[in-house]
Coordinates of C-alpha atoms in Angstrom, one line a residue:
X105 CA 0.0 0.0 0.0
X106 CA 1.3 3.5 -0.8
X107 CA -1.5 5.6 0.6
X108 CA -2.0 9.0 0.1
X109 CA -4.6 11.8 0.5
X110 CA -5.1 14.6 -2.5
X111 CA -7.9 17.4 -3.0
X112 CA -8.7 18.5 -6.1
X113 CA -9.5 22.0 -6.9
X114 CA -13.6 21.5 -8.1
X115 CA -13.1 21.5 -12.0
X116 CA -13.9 24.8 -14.0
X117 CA -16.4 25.4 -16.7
X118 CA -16.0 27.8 -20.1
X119 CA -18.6 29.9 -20.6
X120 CA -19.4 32.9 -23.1
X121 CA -16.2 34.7 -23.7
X122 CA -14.2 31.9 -22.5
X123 CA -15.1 32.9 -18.9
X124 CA -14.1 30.2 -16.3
X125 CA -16.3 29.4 -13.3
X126 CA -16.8 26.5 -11.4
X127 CA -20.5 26.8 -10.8
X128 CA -22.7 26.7 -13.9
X129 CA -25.2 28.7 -12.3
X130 CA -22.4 31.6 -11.7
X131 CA -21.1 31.8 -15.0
X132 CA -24.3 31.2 -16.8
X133 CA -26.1 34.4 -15.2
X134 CA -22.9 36.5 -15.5
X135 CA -21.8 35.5 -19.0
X136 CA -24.1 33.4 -20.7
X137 CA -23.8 29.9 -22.8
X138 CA -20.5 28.2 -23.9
X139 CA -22.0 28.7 -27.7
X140 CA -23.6 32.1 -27.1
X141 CA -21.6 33.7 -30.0
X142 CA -20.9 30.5 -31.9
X143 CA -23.2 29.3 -35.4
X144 CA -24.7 26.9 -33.9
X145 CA -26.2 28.8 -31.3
X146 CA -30.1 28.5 -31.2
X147 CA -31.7 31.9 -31.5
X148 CA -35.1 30.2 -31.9
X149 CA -36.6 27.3 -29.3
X150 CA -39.1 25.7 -31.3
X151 CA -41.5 23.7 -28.8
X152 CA -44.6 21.9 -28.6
X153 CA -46.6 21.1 -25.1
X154 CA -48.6 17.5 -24.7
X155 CA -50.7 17.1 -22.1
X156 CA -54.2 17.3 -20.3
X157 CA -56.0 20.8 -20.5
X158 CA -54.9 21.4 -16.9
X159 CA -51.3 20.6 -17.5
X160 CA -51.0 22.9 -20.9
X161 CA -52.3 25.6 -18.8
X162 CA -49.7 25.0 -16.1
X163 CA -47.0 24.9 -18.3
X164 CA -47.6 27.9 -20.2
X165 CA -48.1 29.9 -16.8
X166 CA -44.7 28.2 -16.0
X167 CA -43.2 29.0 -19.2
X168 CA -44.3 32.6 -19.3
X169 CA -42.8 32.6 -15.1
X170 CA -39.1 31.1 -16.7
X171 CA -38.6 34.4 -18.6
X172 CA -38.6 36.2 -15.4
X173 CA -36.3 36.1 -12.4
X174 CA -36.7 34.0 -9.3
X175 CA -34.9 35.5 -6.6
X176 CA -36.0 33.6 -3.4
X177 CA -33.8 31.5 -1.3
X178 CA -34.7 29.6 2.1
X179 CA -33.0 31.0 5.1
X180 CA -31.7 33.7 2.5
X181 CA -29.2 30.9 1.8
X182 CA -28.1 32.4 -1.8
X183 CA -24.9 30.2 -1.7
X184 CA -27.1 27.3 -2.0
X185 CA -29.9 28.4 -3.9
X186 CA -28.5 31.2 -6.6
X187 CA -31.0 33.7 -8.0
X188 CA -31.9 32.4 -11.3
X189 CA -32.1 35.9 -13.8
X190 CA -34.5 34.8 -16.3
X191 CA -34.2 32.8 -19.3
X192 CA -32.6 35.2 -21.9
X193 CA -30.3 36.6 -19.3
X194 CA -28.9 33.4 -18.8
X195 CA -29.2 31.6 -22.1
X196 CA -29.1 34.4 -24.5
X197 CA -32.4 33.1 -26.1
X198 CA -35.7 33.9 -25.2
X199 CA -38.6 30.7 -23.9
X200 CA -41.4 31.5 -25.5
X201 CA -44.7 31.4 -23.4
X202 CA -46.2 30.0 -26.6
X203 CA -45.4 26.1 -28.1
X204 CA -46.1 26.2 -32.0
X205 CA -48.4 23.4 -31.0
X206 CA -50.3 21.7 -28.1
X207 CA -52.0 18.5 -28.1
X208 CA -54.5 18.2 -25.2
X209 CA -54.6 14.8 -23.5
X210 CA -58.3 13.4 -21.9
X211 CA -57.6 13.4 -18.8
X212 CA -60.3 10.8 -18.2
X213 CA -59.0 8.8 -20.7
X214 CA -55.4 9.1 -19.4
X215 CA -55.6 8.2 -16.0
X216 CA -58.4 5.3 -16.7
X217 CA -55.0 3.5 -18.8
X218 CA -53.0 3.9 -15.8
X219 CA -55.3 1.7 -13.7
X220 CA -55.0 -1.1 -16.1
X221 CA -54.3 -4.0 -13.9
X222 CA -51.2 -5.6 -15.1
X223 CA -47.9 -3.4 -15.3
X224 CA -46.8 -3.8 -19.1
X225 CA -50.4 -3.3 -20.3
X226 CA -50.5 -0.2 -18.3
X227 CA -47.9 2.0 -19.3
X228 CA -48.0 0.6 -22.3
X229 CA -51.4 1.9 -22.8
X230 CA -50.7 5.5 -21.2
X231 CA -47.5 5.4 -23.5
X232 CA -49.8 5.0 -26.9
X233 CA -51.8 8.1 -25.9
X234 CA -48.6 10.5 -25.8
X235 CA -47.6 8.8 -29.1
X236 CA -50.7 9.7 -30.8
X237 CA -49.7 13.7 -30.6
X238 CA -45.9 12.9 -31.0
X239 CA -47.0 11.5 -34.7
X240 CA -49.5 14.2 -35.8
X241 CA -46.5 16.9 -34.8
X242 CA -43.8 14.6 -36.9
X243 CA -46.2 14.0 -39.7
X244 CA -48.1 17.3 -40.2
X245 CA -46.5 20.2 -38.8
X246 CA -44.2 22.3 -41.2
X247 CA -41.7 23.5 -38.2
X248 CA -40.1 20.9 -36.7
X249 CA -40.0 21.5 -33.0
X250 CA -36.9 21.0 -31.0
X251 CA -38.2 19.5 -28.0
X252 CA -41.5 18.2 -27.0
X253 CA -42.5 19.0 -23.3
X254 CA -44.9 16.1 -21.6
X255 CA -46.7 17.2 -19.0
X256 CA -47.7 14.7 -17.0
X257 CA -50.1 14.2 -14.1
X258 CA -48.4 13.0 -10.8
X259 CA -50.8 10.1 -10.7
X260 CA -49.4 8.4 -14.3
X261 CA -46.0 9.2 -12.4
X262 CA -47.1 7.2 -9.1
X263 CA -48.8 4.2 -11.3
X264 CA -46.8 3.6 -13.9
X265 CA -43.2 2.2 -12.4
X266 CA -42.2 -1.1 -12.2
X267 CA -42.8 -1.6 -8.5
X268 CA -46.1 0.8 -8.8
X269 CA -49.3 -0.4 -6.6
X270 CA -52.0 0.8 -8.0
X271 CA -55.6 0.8 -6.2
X272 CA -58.6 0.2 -8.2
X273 CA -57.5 -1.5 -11.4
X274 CA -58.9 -2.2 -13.8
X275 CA -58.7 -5.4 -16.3
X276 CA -57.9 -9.0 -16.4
X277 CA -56.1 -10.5 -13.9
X278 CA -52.8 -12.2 -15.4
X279 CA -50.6 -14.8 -13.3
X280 CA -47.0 -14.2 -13.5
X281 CA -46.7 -17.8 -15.8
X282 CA -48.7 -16.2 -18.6
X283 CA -46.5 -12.7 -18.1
X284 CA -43.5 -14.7 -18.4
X285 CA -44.8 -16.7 -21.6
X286 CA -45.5 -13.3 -23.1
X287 CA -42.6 -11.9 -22.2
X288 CA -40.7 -15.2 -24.1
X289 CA -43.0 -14.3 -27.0
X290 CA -45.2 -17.2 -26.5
X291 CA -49.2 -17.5 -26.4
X292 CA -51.0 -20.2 -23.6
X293 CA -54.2 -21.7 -24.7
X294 CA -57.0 -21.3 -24.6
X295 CA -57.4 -18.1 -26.2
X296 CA -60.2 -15.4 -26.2
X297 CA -59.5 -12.7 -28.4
X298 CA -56.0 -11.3 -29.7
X299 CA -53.4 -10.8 -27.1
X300 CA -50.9 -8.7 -28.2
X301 CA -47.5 -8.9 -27.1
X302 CA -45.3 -5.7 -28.1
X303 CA -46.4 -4.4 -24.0
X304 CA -44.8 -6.9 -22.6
X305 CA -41.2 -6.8 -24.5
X306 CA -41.0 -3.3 -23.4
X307 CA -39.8 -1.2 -20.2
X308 CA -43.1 -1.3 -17.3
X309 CA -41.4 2.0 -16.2
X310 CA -43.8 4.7 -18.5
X311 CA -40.9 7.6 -18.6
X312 CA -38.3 5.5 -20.3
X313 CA -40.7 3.2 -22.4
X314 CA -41.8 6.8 -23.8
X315 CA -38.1 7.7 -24.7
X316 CA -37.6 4.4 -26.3
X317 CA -40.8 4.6 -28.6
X318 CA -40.9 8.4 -29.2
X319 CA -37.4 8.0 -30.5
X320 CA -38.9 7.3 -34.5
X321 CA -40.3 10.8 -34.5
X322 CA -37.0 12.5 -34.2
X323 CA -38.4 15.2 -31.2
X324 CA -36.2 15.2 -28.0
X325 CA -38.6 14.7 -24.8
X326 CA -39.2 16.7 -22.0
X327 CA -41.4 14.7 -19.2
X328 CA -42.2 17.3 -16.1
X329 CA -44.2 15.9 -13.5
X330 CA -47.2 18.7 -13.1
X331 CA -46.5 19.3 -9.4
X332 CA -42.9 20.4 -10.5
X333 CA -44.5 23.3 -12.3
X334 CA -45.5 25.0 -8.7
X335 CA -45.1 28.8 -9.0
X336 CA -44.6 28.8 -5.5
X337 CA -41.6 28.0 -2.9
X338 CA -43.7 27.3 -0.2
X339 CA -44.7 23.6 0.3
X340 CA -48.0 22.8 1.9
X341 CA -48.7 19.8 3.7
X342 CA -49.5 17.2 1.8
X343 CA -48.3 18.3 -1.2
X344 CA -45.5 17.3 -2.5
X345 CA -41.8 18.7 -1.1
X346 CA -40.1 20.6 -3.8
X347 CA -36.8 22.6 -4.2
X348 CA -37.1 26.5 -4.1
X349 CA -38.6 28.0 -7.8
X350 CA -35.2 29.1 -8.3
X351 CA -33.4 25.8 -8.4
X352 CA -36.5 24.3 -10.9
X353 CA -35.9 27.5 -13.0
X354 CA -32.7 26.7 -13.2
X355 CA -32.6 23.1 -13.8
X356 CA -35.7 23.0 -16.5
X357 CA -34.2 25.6 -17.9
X358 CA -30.9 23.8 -18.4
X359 CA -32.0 20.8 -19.7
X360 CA -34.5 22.6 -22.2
X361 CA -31.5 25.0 -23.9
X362 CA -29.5 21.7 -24.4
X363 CA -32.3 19.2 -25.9
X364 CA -32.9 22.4 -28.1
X365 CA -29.4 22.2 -30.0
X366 CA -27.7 24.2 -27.2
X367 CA -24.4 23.8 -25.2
X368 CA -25.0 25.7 -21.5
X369 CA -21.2 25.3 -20.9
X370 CA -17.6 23.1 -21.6
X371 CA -15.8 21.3 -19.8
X372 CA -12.4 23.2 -18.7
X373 CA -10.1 19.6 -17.8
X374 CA -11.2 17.4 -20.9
X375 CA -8.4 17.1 -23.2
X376 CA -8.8 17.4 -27.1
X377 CA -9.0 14.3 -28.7
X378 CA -9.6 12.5 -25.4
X379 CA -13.1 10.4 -25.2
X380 CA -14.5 8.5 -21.9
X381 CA -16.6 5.7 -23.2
X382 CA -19.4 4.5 -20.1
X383 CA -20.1 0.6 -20.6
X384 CA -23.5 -0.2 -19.4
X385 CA -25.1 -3.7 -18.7
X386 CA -29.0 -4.7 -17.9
X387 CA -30.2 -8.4 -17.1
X388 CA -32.7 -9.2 -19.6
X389 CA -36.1 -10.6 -18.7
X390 CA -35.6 -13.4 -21.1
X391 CA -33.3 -15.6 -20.2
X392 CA -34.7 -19.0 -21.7
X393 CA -32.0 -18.8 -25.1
X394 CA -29.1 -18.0 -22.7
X395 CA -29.2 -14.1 -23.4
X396 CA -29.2 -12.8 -19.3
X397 CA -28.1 -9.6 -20.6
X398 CA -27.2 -6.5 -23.5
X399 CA -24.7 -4.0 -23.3
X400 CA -25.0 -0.2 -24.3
X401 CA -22.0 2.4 -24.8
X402 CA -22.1 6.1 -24.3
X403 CA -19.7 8.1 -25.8
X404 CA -18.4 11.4 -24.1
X405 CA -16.4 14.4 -25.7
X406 CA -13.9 17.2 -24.5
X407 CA -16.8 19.1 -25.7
X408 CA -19.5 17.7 -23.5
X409 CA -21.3 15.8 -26.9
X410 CA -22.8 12.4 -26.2
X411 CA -23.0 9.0 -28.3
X412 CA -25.1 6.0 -27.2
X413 CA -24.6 2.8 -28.9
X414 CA -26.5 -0.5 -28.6
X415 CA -24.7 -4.0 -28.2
X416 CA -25.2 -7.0 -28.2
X417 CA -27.7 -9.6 -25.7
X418 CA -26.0 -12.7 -24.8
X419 CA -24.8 -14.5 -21.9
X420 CA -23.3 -11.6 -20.3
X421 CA -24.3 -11.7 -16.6
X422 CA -22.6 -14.5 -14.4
X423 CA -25.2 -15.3 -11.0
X424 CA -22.1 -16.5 -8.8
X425 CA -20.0 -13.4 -9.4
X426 CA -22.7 -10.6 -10.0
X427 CA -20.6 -9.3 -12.7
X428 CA -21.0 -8.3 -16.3
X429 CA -18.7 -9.3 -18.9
X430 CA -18.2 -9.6 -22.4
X431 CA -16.9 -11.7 -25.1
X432 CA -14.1 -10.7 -27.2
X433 CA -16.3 -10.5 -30.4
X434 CA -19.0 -8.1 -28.6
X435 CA -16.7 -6.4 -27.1
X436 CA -15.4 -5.8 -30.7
X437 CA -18.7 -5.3 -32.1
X438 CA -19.7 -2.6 -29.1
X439 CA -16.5 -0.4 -29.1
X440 CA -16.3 -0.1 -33.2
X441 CA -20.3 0.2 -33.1
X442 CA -19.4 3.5 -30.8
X443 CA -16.7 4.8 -32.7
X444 CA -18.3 4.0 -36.7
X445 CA -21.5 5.9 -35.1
X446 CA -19.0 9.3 -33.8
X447 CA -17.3 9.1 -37.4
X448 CA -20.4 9.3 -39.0
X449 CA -21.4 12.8 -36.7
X450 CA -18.4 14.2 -38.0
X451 CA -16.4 13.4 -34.8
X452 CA -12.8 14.7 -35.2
X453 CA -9.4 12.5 -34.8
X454 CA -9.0 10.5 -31.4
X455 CA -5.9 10.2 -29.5
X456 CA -6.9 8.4 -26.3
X457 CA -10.1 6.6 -25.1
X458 CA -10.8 5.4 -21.7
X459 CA -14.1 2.9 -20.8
X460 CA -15.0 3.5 -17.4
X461 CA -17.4 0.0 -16.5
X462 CA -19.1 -0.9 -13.1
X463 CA -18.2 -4.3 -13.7
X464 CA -14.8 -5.3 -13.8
X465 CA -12.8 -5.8 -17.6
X466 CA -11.9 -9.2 -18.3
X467 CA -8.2 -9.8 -20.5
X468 CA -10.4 -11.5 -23.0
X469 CA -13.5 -8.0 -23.4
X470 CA -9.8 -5.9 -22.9
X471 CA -8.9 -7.6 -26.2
X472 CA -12.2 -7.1 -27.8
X473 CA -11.7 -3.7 -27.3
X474 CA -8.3 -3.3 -28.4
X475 CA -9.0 -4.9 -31.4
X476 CA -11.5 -2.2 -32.4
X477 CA -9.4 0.5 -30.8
X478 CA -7.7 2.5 -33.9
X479 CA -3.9 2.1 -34.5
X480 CA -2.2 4.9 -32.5
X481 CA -4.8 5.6 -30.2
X482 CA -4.1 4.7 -26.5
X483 CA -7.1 2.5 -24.9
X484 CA -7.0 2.4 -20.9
X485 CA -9.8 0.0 -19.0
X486 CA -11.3 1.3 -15.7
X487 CA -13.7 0.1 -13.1
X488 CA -15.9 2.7 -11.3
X489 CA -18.5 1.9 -9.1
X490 CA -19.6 3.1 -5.8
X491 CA -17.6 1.8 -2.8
X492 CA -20.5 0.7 -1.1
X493 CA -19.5 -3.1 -0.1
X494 CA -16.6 -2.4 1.8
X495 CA -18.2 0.9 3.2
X496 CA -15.1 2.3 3.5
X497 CA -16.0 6.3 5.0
X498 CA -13.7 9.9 5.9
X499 CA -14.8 11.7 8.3
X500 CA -13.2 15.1 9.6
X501 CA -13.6 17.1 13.0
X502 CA -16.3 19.6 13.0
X503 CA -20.3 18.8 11.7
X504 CA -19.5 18.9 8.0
X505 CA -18.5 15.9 6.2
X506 CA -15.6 15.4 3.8
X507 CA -14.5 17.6 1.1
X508 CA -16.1 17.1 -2.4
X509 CA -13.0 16.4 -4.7
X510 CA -11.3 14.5 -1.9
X511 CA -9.2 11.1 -3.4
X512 CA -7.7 8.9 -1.1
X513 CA -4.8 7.3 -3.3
X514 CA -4.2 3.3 -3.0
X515 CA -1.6 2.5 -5.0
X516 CA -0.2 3.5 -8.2
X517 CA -3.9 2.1 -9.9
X518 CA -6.3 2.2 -7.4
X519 CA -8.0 4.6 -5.5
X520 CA -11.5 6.3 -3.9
X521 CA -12.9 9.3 -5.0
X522 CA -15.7 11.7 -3.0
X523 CA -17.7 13.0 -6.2
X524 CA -20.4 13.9 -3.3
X525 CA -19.2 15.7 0.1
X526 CA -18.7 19.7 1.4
X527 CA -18.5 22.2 -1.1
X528 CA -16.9 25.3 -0.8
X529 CA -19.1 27.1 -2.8
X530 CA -22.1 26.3 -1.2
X531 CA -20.2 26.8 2.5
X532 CA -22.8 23.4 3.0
X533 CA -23.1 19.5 2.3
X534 CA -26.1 19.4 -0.2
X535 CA -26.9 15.9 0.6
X536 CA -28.7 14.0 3.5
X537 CA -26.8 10.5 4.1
X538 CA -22.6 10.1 4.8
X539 CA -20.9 10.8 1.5
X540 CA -20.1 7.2 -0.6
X541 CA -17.0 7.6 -2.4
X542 CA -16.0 6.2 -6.0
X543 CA -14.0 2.8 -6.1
X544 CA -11.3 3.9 -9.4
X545 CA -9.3 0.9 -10.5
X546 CA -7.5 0.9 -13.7
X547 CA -7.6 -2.6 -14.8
X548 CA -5.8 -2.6 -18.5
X549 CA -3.5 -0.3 -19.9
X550 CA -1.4 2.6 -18.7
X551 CA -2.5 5.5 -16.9
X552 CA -1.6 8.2 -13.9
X553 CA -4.5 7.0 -11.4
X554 CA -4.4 10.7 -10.3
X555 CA -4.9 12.1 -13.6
X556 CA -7.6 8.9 -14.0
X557 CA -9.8 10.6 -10.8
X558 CA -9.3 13.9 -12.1
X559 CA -10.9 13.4 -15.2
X560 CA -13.7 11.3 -13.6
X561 CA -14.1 14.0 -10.9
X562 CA -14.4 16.2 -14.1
X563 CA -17.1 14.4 -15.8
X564 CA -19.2 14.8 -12.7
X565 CA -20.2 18.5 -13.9
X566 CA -21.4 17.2 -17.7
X567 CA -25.2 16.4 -16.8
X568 CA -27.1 19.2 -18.7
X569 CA -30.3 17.2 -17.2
X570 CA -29.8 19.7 -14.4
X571 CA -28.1 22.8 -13.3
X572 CA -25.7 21.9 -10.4
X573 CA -22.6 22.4 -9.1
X574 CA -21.4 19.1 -9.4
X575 CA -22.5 15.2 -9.2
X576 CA -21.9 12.3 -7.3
X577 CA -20.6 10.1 -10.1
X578 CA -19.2 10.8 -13.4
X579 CA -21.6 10.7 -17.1
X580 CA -20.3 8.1 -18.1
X581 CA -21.4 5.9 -14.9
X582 CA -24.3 8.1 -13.5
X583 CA -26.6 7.4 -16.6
X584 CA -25.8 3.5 -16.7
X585 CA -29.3 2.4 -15.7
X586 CA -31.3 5.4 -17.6
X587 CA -29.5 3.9 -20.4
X588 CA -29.6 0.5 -20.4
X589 CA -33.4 0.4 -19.3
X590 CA -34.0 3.1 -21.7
X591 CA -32.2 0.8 -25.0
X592 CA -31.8 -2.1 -23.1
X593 CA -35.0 -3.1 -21.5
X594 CA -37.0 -2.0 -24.5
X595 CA -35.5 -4.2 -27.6
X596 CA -38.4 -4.4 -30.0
X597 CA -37.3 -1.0 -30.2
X598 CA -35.8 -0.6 -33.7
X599 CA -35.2 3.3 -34.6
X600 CA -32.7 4.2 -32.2
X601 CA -31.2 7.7 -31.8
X602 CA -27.7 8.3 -31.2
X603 CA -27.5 11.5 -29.5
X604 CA -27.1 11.6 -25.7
X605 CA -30.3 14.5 -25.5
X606 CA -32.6 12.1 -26.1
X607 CA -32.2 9.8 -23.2
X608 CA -31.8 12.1 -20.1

């Protein structure tokens, strides 16, 4: 053991001007986006609203609300809770409080599907009716929106999850044998009527079901529960608990500039020509033909772009050591898969990758990969996952726990990383349970394990799906399960997108 303890400065962000500031909030209300000045900037946000007649409403009170400033803060705690200015004064684009098109939802009809008794049926069902105004906007408006906003009722929210229970269903009663005979593909006699049996070779989770389907249209989703568009910071009893207006403004806000073409700010510490590839696994329901699982690749820039690539299913999850791994022929297939699909965007000349995986790299996936690794380019292999088994813990005198950005240094390849912890900016710990750190080994090829955390302490700050100082874990691991249930847990799905904006 050669132990040692390091702190990393928390990782800068460009902005307009090629201003540098470590809190996207900051540097977005002083200077703007990173692509404020650049061609590609969008001037124009496109949009179109689906929803019931209640949630339309809500959204364009909201929308018309995220052109002004919300200034409050609890406790007057600005440190934690930054003013947001307004959407222009921080994007350089204006929200219109007008889509170019709504499609108003029955409400009756809406929340009748999501009492459909059995799980795939249901959101399968609530899925259908959000499809219906996603294909009229494809197929018969002339503008092509940028992003369409869902607005959904907190009750198709509550009912349609996996582990949802849902009071007064509706519907036939199915045993678990038939669900599993439908989810094989397979019909049990006697029959009455046509069963069809798409629902049930599809995500039970509504949100991500809807991203897998919608993906054919070409239109970026937006899903807000309608209790998230409160234009209040006050939370009564027993509704639900939300984050000041400020915080929303700025996170909705966020995430809408960047499914709308836009790039809110880059990443200081990524190098040119250097790309972190995530690996991520989910068990499959079927497992009768030996396929326990599939495997997914995103695909992350210097620039903050994202890839997603589909692999292959196959035999990839092992029972006795809970661990994913590949073959040397998919783990050729996924890694070229990646890389053809980033040539194909245009993507520029490569110099190093590194695949950052939960699961640990065997020599024989290593190999896969190097195989489809182009000649010249360095490859490194790197499990991250959170240190939760060992429960290995800092702790330092005074209330506040450890320092965000603090690595504890193992040996020359292995170490932990706090992603989560005390920030300085905030003068606070923004979480509620002892922070986990980050288990970093680097399991094939050469690399400084300092420099490894530093970039994965880097790629913390790259989710656009909000607006915060920093996360937990890194992009490329933090997104694994969105992912792979999104792509993975949905494989009837055919027309697949390859753009990160469309699975967050």
């Amino acid at each position: 053991m050669n132990e040692s303890l390091i702190i990393f400065d928390e990782p800068e962000l460009e902005f307009r001007y090629g201003q540098r500031l470590k809190d996207p909030r900051d540097g977005l209300a002083l200077f703007g986006p990173f692509d404020a000045d650049s061609p590609s900037h969008p001037k124009s946000l496109p949009y179109i609203v689906l929803g019931t007649v209640s949630g339309i409403s809500q959204f364009k009170a909201w929308s018309e609300a995220m052109n002004c400033p919300a200034i409050y803060a609890p406790k007057e705690n600005f440190r934690l809770w930054p003013p947001y200015p307004g959407f222009e004064a921080a994007f350089c684009s204006r929200w219109s409080s007008d889509p170019i098109w709504s499609y108003p939802i029955d409400e009756h009809q809406l929340l009748e599907a999501s009492h459909t008794r059995e799980k795939h049926e249901r959101s399968y069902k609530v899925v259908d009716i959000f499809l219906k105004g996603l294909k009229i906007a494809a197929d018969k408006l002339d503008q092509k929106p940028a992003v369409a906003v869902c607005v959904v009722p907190d009750e198709i929210y509550q009912n349609c999850r996996p582990e949802s229970v849902v009071s007064e269903t509706v519907g036939e009663l199915i045993s678990k044998k038939t669900v599993r005979s439908r989810q094989a593909g397979q019909l049990e006699l006697p029959l009455y009527g046509e069963v069809n049996l798409e629902p049930y070779s599809l995500s039970p989770d509504f949100r991500r079901q809807l991203k897998a389907r919608s993906m054919k249209y070409d239109i970026p989703l937006q899903i807000i529960r309608e209790s998230s568009l409160r234009l209040t910071d006050k939370n009564q009893l027993g509704q639900r608990t939300l984050t000041p207006l400020s915080d929303r403004m700025w996170n909705i806000g966020t995430t809408l500039y960047y499914k709308c073409g836009g790039k809110p700010w880059r990443l200081v510490t990524a190098r040119e020509g250097v790309c972190y590839i995530g690996i991520a696994f989910r068990r499959a329901e079927d497992t009768e033909k030996g396929k326990t699982a599939c495997c997914a690749a995103q695909m992350f820039l210097n620039t903050g772009d994202g890839i997603v690539f589909l692999g292959d299913f196959g035999p990839w999850y092992s029972p006795k050591t809970k661990q994913f791994q590949l073959s040397k022929a998919s783990a050729y297939d996924l890694l070229r898969g990646v890389l053809k699909t980033y040539s194909e965007l245009g993507g520029k000349e490569l110099t190093e990758i590194f695949l950052h995986s939960r699961s640990t790299i065997s020599n024989e996936e290593f190999e896969g990969y190097q195989k489809a690794c182009p000649h010249g380019v360095k490859l490194v292999g790197i499990r991250v996952r959170p240190d939760i088994g060992n429960g290995f813990r800092l702790f330092r005198t005074g209330e506040m726990p450890v320092l965000r950005g603090t690595f504890l240094r193992n040996n020359e390849r292995s170490g932990l990383l706090w992603g989560s912890g005390f920030k300085p900016r905030l003068a606070t710990y923004d979480g509620w349970e002892t922070p986990t750190p980050l288990q970093i080994d680097i399991q094939h090829g050469d690399a400084v394990i300092e420099r490894v955390a530093q970039d994965i302490f880097g790629l913390t700050k790259l989710n656009y799906n909000a607006c915060r100082l920093g996360e937990s874990q890194p992009v490329t691991v933090g997104f694994s399960d969105a992912v792979g249930e999104i792509l993975i847990s949905n494989p009837t799905v055919s027309e697949r997108k390859p753009n990160f904006k469309f699975y967050i």
